[in-house]
Coordinates of C-alpha atoms in Angstrom, one line a residue:
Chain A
X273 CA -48.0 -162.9 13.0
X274 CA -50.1 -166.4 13.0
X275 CA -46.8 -168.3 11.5
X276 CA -44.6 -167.1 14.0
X277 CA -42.3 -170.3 13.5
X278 CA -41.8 -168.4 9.7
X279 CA -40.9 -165.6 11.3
X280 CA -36.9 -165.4 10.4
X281 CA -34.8 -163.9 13.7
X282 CA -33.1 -161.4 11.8
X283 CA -33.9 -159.4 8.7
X284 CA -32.8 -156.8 6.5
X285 CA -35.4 -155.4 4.5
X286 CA -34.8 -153.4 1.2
X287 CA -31.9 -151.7 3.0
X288 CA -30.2 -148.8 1.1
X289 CA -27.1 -147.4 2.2
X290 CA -24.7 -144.9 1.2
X291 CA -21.6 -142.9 3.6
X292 CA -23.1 -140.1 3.0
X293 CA -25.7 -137.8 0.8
X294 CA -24.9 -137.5 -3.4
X295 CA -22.0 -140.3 -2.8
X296 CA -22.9 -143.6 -4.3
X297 CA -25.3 -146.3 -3.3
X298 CA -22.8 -149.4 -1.4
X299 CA -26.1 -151.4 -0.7
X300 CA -29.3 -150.9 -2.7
X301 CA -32.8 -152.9 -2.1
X302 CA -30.9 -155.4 -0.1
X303 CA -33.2 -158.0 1.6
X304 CA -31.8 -160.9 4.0
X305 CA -33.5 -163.1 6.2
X306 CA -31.8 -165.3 8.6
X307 CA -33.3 -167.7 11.0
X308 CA -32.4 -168.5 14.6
X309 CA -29.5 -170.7 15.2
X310 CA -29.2 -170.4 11.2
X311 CA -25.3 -170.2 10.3
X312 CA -25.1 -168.2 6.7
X313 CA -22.5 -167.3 4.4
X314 CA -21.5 -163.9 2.9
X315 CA -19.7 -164.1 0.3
X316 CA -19.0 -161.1 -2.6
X317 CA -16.2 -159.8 -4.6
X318 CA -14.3 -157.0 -2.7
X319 CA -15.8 -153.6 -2.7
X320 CA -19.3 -154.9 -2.8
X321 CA -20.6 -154.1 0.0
X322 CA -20.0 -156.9 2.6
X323 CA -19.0 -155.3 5.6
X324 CA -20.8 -152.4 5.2
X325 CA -23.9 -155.0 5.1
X326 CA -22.3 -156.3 8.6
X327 CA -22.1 -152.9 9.7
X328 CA -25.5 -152.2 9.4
X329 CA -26.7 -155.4 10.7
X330 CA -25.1 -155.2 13.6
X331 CA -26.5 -151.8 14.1
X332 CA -23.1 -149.6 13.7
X333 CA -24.6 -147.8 10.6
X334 CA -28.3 -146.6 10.1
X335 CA -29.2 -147.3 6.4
X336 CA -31.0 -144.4 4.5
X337 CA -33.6 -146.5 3.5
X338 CA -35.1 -149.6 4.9
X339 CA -35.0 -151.2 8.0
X340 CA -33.5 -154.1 10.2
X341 CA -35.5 -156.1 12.7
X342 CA -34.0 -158.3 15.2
X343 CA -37.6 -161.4 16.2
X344 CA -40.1 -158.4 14.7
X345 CA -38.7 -155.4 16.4
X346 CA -36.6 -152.9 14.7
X347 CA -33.0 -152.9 16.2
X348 CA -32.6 -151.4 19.7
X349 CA -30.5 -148.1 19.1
X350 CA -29.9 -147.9 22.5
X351 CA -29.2 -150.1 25.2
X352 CA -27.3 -153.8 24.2
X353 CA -27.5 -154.3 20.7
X354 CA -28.4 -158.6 20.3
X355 CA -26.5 -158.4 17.3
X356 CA -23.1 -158.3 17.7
X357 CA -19.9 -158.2 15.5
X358 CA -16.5 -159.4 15.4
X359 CA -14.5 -157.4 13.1
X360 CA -11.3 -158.3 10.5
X361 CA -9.0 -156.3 12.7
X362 CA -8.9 -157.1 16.2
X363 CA -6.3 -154.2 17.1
X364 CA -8.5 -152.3 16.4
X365 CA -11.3 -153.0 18.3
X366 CA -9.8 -152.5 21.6
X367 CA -8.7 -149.8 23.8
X368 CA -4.8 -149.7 23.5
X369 CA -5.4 -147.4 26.6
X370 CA -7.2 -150.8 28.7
X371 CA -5.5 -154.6 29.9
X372 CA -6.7 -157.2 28.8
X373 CA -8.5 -157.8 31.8
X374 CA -11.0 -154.9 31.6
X375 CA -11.3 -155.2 27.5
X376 CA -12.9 -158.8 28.3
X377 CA -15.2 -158.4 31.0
X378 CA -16.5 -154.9 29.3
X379 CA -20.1 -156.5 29.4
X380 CA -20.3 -159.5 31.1
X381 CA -17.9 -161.8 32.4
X382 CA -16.9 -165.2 31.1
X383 CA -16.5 -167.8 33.0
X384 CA -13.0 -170.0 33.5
X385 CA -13.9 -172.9 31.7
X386 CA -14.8 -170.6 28.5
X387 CA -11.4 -168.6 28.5
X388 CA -9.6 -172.3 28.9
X389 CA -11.6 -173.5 25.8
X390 CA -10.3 -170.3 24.0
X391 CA -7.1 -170.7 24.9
X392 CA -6.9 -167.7 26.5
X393 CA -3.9 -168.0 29.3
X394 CA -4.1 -166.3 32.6
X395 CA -0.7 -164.5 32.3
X396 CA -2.2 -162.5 29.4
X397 CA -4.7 -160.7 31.5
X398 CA -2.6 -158.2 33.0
X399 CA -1.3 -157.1 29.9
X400 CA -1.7 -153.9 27.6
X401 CA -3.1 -155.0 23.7
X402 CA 0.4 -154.3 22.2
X403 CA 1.8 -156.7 23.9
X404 CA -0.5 -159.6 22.5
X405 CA -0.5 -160.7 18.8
X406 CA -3.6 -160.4 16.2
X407 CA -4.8 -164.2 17.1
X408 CA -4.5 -163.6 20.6
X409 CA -6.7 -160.5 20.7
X410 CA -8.9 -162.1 18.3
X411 CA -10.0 -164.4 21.1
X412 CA -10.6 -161.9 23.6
X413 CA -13.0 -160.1 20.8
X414 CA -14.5 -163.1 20.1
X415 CA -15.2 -163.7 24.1
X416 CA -16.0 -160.7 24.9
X417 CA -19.3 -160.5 22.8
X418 CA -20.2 -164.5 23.9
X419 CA -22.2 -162.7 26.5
X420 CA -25.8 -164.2 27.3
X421 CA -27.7 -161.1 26.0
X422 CA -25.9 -162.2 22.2
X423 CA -27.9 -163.8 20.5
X424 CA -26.8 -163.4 16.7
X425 CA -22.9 -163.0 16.0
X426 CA -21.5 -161.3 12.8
X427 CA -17.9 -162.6 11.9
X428 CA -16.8 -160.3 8.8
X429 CA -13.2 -161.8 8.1
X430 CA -12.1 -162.9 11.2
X431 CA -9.9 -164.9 10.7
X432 CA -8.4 -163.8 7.2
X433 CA -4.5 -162.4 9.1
X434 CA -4.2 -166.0 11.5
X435 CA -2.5 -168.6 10.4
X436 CA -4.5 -171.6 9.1
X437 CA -3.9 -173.4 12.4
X438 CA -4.9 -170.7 14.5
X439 CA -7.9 -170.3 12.0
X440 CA -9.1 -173.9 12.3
X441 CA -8.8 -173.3 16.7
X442 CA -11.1 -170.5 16.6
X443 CA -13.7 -171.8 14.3
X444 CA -13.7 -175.3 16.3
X445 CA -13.9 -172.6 19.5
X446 CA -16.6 -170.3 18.0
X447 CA -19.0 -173.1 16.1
X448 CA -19.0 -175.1 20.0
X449 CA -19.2 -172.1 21.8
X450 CA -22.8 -170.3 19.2
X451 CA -23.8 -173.8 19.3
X452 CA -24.3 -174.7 22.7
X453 CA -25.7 -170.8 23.3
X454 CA -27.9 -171.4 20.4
X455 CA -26.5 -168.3 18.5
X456 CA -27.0 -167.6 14.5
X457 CA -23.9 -167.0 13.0
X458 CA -23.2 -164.8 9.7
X459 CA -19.9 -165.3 8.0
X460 CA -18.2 -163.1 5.8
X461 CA -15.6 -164.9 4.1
X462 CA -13.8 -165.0 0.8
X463 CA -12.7 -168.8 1.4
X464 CA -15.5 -170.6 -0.1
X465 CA -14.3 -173.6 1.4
X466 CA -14.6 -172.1 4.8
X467 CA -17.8 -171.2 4.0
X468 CA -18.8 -174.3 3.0
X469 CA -17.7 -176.0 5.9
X470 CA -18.9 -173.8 8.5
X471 CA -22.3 -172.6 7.3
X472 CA -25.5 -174.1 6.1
X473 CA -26.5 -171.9 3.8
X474 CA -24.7 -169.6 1.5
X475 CA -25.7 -165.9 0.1
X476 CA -24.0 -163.8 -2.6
X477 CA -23.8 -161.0 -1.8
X478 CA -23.4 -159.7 -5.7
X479 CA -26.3 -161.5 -6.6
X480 CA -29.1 -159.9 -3.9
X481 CA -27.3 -156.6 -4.1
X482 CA -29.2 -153.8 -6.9
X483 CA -26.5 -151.4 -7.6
Chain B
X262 CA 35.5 -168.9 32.9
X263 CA 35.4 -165.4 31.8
X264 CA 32.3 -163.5 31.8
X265 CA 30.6 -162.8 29.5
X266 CA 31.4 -159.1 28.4
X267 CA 28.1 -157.7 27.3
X268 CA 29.3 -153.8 26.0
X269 CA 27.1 -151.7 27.9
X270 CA 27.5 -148.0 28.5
X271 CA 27.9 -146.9 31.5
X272 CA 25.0 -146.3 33.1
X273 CA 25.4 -142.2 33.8
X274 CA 23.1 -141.3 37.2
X275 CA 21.7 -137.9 35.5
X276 CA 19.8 -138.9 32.6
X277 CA 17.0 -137.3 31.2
X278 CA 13.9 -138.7 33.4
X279 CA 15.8 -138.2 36.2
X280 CA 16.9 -135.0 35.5
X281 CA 12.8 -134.3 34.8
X282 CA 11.8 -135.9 37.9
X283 CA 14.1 -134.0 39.6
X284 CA 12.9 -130.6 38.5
X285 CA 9.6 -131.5 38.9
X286 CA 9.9 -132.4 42.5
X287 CA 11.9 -129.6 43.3
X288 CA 9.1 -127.3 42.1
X289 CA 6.5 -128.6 44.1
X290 CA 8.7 -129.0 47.0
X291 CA 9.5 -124.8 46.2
X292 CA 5.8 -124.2 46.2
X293 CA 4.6 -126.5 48.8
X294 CA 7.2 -125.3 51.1
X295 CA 6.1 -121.6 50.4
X296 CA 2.3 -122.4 50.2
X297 CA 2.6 -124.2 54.1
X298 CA 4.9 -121.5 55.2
X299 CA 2.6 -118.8 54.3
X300 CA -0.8 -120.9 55.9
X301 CA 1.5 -121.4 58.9
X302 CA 2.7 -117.8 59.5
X303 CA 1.7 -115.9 62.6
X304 CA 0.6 -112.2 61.2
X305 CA 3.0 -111.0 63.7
X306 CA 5.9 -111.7 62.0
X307 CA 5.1 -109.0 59.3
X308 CA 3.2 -107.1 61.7
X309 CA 3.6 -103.2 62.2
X310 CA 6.7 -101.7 63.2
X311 CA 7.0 -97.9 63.3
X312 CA 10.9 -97.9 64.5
X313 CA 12.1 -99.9 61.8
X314 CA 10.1 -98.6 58.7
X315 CA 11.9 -98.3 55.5
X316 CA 15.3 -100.3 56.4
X317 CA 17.1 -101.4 53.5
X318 CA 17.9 -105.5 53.4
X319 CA 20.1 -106.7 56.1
X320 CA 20.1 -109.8 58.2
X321 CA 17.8 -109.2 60.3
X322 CA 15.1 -108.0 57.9
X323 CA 16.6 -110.2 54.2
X324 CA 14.3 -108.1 51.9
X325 CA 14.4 -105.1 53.7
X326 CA 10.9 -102.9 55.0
X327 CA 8.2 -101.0 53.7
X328 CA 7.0 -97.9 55.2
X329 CA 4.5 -99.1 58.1
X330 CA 7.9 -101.0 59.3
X331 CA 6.3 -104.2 58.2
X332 CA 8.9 -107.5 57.4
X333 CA 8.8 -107.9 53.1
X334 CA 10.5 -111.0 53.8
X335 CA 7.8 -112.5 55.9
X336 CA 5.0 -110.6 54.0
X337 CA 6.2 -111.6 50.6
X338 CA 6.4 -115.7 51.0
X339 CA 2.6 -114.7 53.2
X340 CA 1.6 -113.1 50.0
X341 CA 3.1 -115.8 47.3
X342 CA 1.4 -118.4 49.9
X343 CA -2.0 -116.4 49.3
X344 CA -1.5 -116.4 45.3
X345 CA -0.6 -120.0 44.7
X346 CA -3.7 -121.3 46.8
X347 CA -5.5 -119.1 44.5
X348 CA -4.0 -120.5 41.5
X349 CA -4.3 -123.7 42.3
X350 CA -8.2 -123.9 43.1
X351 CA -8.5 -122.0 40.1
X352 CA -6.7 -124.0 37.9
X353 CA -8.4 -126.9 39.7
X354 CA -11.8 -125.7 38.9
X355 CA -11.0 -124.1 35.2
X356 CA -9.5 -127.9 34.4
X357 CA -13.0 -129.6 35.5
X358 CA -15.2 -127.3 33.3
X359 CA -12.6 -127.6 30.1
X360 CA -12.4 -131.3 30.8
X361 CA -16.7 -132.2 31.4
X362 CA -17.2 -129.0 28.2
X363 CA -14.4 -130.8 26.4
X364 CA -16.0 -134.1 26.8
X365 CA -19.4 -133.2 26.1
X366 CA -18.5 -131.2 22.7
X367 CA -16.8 -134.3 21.4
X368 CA -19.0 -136.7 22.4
X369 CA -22.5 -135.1 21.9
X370 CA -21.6 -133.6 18.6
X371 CA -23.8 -131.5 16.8
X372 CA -25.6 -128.4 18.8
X373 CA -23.7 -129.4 21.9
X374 CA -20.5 -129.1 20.1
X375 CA -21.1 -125.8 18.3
X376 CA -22.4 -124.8 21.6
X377 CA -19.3 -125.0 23.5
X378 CA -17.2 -123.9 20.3
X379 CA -19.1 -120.8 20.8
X380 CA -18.1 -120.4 24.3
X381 CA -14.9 -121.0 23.8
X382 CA -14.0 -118.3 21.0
X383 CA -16.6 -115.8 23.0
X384 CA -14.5 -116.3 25.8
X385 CA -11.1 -116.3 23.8
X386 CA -12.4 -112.9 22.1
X387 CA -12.6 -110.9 24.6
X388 CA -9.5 -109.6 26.4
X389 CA -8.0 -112.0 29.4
X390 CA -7.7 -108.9 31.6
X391 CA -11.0 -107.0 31.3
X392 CA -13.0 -110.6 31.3
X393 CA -11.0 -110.8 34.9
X394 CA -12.0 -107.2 35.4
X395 CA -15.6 -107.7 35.2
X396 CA -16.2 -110.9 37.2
X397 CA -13.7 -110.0 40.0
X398 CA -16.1 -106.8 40.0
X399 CA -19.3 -108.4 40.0
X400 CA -18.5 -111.0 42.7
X401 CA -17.5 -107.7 44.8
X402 CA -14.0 -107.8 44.5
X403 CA -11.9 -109.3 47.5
X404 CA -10.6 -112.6 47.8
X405 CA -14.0 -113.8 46.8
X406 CA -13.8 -111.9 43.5
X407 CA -10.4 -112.4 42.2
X408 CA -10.5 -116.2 43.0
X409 CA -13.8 -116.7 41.1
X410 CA -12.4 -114.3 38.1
X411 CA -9.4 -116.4 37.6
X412 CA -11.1 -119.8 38.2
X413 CA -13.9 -119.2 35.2
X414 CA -11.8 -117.4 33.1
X415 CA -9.6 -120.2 32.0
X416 CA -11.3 -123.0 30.7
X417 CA -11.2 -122.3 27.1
X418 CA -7.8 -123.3 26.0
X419 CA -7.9 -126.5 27.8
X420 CA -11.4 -127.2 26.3
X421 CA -9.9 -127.1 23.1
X422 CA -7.6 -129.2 23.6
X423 CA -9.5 -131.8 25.4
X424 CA -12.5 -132.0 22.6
X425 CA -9.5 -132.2 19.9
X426 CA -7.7 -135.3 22.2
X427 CA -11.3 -136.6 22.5
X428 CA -12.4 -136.1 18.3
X429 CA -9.4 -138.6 17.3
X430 CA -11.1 -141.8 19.4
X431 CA -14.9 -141.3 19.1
X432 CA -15.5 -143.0 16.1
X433 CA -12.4 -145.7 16.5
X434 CA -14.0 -149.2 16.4
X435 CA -13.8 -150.0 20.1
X436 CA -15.9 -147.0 21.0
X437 CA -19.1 -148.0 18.4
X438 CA -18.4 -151.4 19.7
X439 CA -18.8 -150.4 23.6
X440 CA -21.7 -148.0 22.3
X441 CA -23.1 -151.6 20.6
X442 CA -22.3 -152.9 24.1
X443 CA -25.1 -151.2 25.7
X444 CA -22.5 -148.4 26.8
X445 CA -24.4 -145.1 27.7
X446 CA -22.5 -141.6 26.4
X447 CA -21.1 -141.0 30.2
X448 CA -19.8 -144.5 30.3
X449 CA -17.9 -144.0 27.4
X450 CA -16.7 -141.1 28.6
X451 CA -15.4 -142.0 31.8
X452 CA -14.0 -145.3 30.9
X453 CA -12.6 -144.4 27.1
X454 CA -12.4 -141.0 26.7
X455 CA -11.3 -139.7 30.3
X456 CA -7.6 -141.8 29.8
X457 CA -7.4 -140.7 27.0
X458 CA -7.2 -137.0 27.4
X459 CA -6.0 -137.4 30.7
X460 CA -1.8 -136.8 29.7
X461 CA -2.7 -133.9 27.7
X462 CA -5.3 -132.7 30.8
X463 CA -2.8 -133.2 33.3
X464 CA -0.6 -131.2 31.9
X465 CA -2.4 -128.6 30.6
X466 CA -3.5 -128.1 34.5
X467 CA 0.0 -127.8 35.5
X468 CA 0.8 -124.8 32.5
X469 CA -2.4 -123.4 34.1
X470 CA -1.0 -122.6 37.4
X471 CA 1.3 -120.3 36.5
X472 CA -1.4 -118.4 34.3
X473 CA -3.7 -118.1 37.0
X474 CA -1.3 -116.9 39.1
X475 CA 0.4 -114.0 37.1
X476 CA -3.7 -112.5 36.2
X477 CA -4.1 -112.9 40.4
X478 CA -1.2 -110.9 40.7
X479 CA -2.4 -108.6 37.6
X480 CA -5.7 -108.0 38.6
X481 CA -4.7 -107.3 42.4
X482 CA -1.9 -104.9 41.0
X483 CA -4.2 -102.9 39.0
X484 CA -6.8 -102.7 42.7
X485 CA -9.5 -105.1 41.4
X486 CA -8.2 -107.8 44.1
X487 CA -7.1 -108.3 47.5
X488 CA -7.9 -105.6 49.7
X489 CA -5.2 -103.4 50.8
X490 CA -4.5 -105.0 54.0
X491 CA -4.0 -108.3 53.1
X492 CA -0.7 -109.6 52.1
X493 CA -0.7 -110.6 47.8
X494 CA 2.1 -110.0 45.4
X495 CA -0.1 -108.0 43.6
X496 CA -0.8 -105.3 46.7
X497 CA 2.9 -105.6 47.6
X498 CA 4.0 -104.8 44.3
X499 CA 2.0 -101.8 43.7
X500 CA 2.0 -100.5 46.9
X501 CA 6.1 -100.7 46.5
X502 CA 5.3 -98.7 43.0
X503 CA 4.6 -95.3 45.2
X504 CA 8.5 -95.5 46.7
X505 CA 10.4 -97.3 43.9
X506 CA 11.5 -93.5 42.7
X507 CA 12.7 -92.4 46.1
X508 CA 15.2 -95.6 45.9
X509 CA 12.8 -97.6 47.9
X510 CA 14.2 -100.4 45.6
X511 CA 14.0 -103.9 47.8
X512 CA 9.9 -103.2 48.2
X513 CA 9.8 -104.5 44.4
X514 CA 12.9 -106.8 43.5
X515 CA 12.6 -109.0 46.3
X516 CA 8.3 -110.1 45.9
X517 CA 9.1 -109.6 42.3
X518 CA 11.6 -112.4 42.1
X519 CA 9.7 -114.8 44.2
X520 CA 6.4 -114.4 41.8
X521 CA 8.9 -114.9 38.9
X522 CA 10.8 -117.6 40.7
X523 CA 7.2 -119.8 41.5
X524 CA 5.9 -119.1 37.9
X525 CA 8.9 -120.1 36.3
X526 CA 9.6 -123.1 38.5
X527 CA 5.6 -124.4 37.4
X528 CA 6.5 -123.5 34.2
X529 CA 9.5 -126.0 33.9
X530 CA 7.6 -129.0 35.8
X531 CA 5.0 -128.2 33.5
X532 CA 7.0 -128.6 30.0
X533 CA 9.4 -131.3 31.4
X534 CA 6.3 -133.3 32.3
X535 CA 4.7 -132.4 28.9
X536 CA 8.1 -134.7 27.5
X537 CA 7.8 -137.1 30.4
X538 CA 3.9 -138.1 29.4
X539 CA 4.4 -137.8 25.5
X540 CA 5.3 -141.3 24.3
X541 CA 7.6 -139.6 21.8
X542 CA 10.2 -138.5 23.9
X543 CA 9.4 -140.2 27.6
X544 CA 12.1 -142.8 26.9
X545 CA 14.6 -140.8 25.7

């Protein structure tokens, strides 16, 4: 505890993980350390194991062995989780049942100049989810979770359905927006370029995983 | 010059949401108008009358007397008035405990869940009538009695169905991410869950009613209920039972066909709604 400054903000520790008991392993021995305001790479072939990884980071799976502490403390079960993610399908992460309106403030709400940046338009807020497209409801997950209480932000695939133009908006968007909150980023991604432009560091997820 | 012709049916007034609407207003219109009647009713009008007892319909008296002289007309619309307030506090309480058991089973999970399956069938297993039976016994029959027999006795169905509406979005993505959100169990509850269930709740509520008020009728009938002296279908209908062999006939056809015309009516609203809320059909 003397080297505090060593101390990385989040870490995985020999996580294991599997859906449930006899099936097999996804994640075995799995150990990842990321520092504060640290933007890192995940990349993999499919299948092994990426978003299950984000899943448990972000605290929406509890690995059967192993642990994951967010600045030394295991991850609050309970309560708002400082880990948040943003998933690959963005219809699916919102109530069909809720406008737009309610979806976005649903824990904290964003000020003017931050929907204007995201190019979110004021018309859409009074509308159900169907009636927005992938990209647009992409932004709202993405602002949603830009809360201050965030302080690390998982993006597994997030922009793999937009189109490259939308893609490059909402990278521009989200690297501004975690860098001026001073929020660590983790970025799944199959597009090595992407990864190589957005992220300072980058981890195979092959290479650390032991099954 | 010409405009533009844009082939369009005509638009025919009667389609099917209006037709729906229509029913369904026209039953609570029926039951309100019966239900305020009833409430508003001086007990005079199907007071005592010794001079006129057992006069067969005419206009003066439409359903005829009984034999204390006493106006069926007035007695039976006093009586359905009586059974649909019952059945709708019932059904109003009975939908509460299905919805909050409902809620609670799908959301808590483990014990909680098995908990309130266990209810349920217990509940389910034993015979409507003699469940109705017992409590309306225990509370000490009366008013008092029937009304809590028929408000706790059915819950289960609609608990079913709720924790079933509820099992398909608890582990959707957007609840875990509102859990992730710092989102208690209640909060989830009330803001995801509750609009969820609540076309399938509503109604089931409204297929309730007539339920609750055919068992207050049953239970009254078989001398579980209302006391003698006040006016219920049930006492009308088995007090007319004693004359119905002497050719006493209007004492049962007439109440009979009101407590048939109000369940019927609730029925209807109740399955023409069911097509109204179900995004399958609602735009046909």
């Amino acid at each position: 505890m003397q080297n505090r400054k060593e101390t990385p903000a989040l870490l995985a520790e020999q996580i294991s993980f599997r859906y449930r008991k006899n099936s097999p392993w996804i994640l075995q021995g799995v150990t990842l350390q990321v520092k504060a305001k640290e933007r890192v790479a995940l990349v993999g072939p499919s299948g092994c194991g990426k978003s299950t990884l984000a899943g448990v980071l972000a605290g929406y799976e509890i690995p059967e062995r192993g642990e994951v502490f967010w600045e030394g403390k295991p991850l609050p079960r309970s309560g708002y989780c400082p880990v948040q993610m943003i998933g690959q399908h963005p219809e699916q992460a919102v109530n069909p049942r809720w406008k737009m309106n309610k979806i976005l403030r649903e824990c904290w709400n964003p000020e003017e100049g931050l929907l204007k940046r995201m190019g979110i338009k004021e018309e859409w807020m009074t509308r159900w989810p169907v009636e927005l497209s992938g990209g647009e409801l992409q932004r709202f997950c993405i602002a949603r979770v830009l809360g201050p209480e965030t302080k690390f932000l998982i993006c597994d695939e997030i922009s793999t359905m937009l189109d490259v133009i939308t893609q490059a908006q909402i990278w521009q968007i989200l690297l501004e927006e975690t860098q001026s909150r001073g929020m660590g980023l983790l970025v799944i991604t199959h597009n090595r370029a992407l990864a190589k432009r957005v992220c300072t560091r980058i981890v195979d997820l092959s290479e650390i995983n032991q099954c | 010059m010409s405009r533009k012709s844009v082939s369009r049916k005509p638009e025919i007034f009667w389609n099917r949401r209006r037709k729906i609407l229509f029913t369904v207003g026209a039953a609570f219109v029926y039951l309100l108008a019966v239900l305020a009647a009833g409430m508003l009713m001086s007990p005079e009008r199907y007071g005592i009358n010794y001079s006129a007892k057992f006069t067969a319909p005419c206009l003066e008296h439409p359903f005829g007397t009984d034999y204390m002289g006493r106006d069926m007309f007035f007695r039976s619309i006093k009586g359905l008035s009586n059974s649909i307030a019952v059945g709708a506090l019932a059904s109003a309480v009975s939908s509460l405990i299905a919805l909050a058991l409902g809620l609670t089973a799908a959301l808590k999970g483990g014990i909680a869940d098995r908990f309130v399956n266990w209810c349920v069938d217990l509940c389910m297993g034993i015979p409507h009538l003699i469940l109705l039976i017992l409590i309306s016994f225990m509370m000490g029959r009366g008013g008092r009695g029937v009304t809590a027999a028929v408000a706790l006795t059915h819950w289960p169905e609609l608990t079913r169905l709720v924790r079933a509406e509820a099992l398909q979005i608890r582990s959707a993505r957007y609840v875990q991410a509102s859990y992730r959100m710092g989102k208690t169990w209640f909060q989830v509850a009330k803001e995801h869950m509750v609009p969820q269930v609540l076309p399938v709740y509503l109604i089931g509520v409204v297929l309730l009613f007539p339920h609750a008020i055919m068992h207050e009728a049953a239970v009254t009938f078989l001398g579980f209920g209302f006391p003698a002296e006040i006016p219920a279908i049930g006492v009308i209908l088995s007090e007319s039972m004693d004359y119905i062999t002497t050719g006493k006939w209007w004492m049962a056809v007439f109440p009979g066909l009101m407590l048939l015309a109000a369940v019927m009516l609730f029925d209807a609203a109740g399955e023409n709604l069911k097509r109204l809320l179900n995004p399958n059909s609602g735009n046909e």
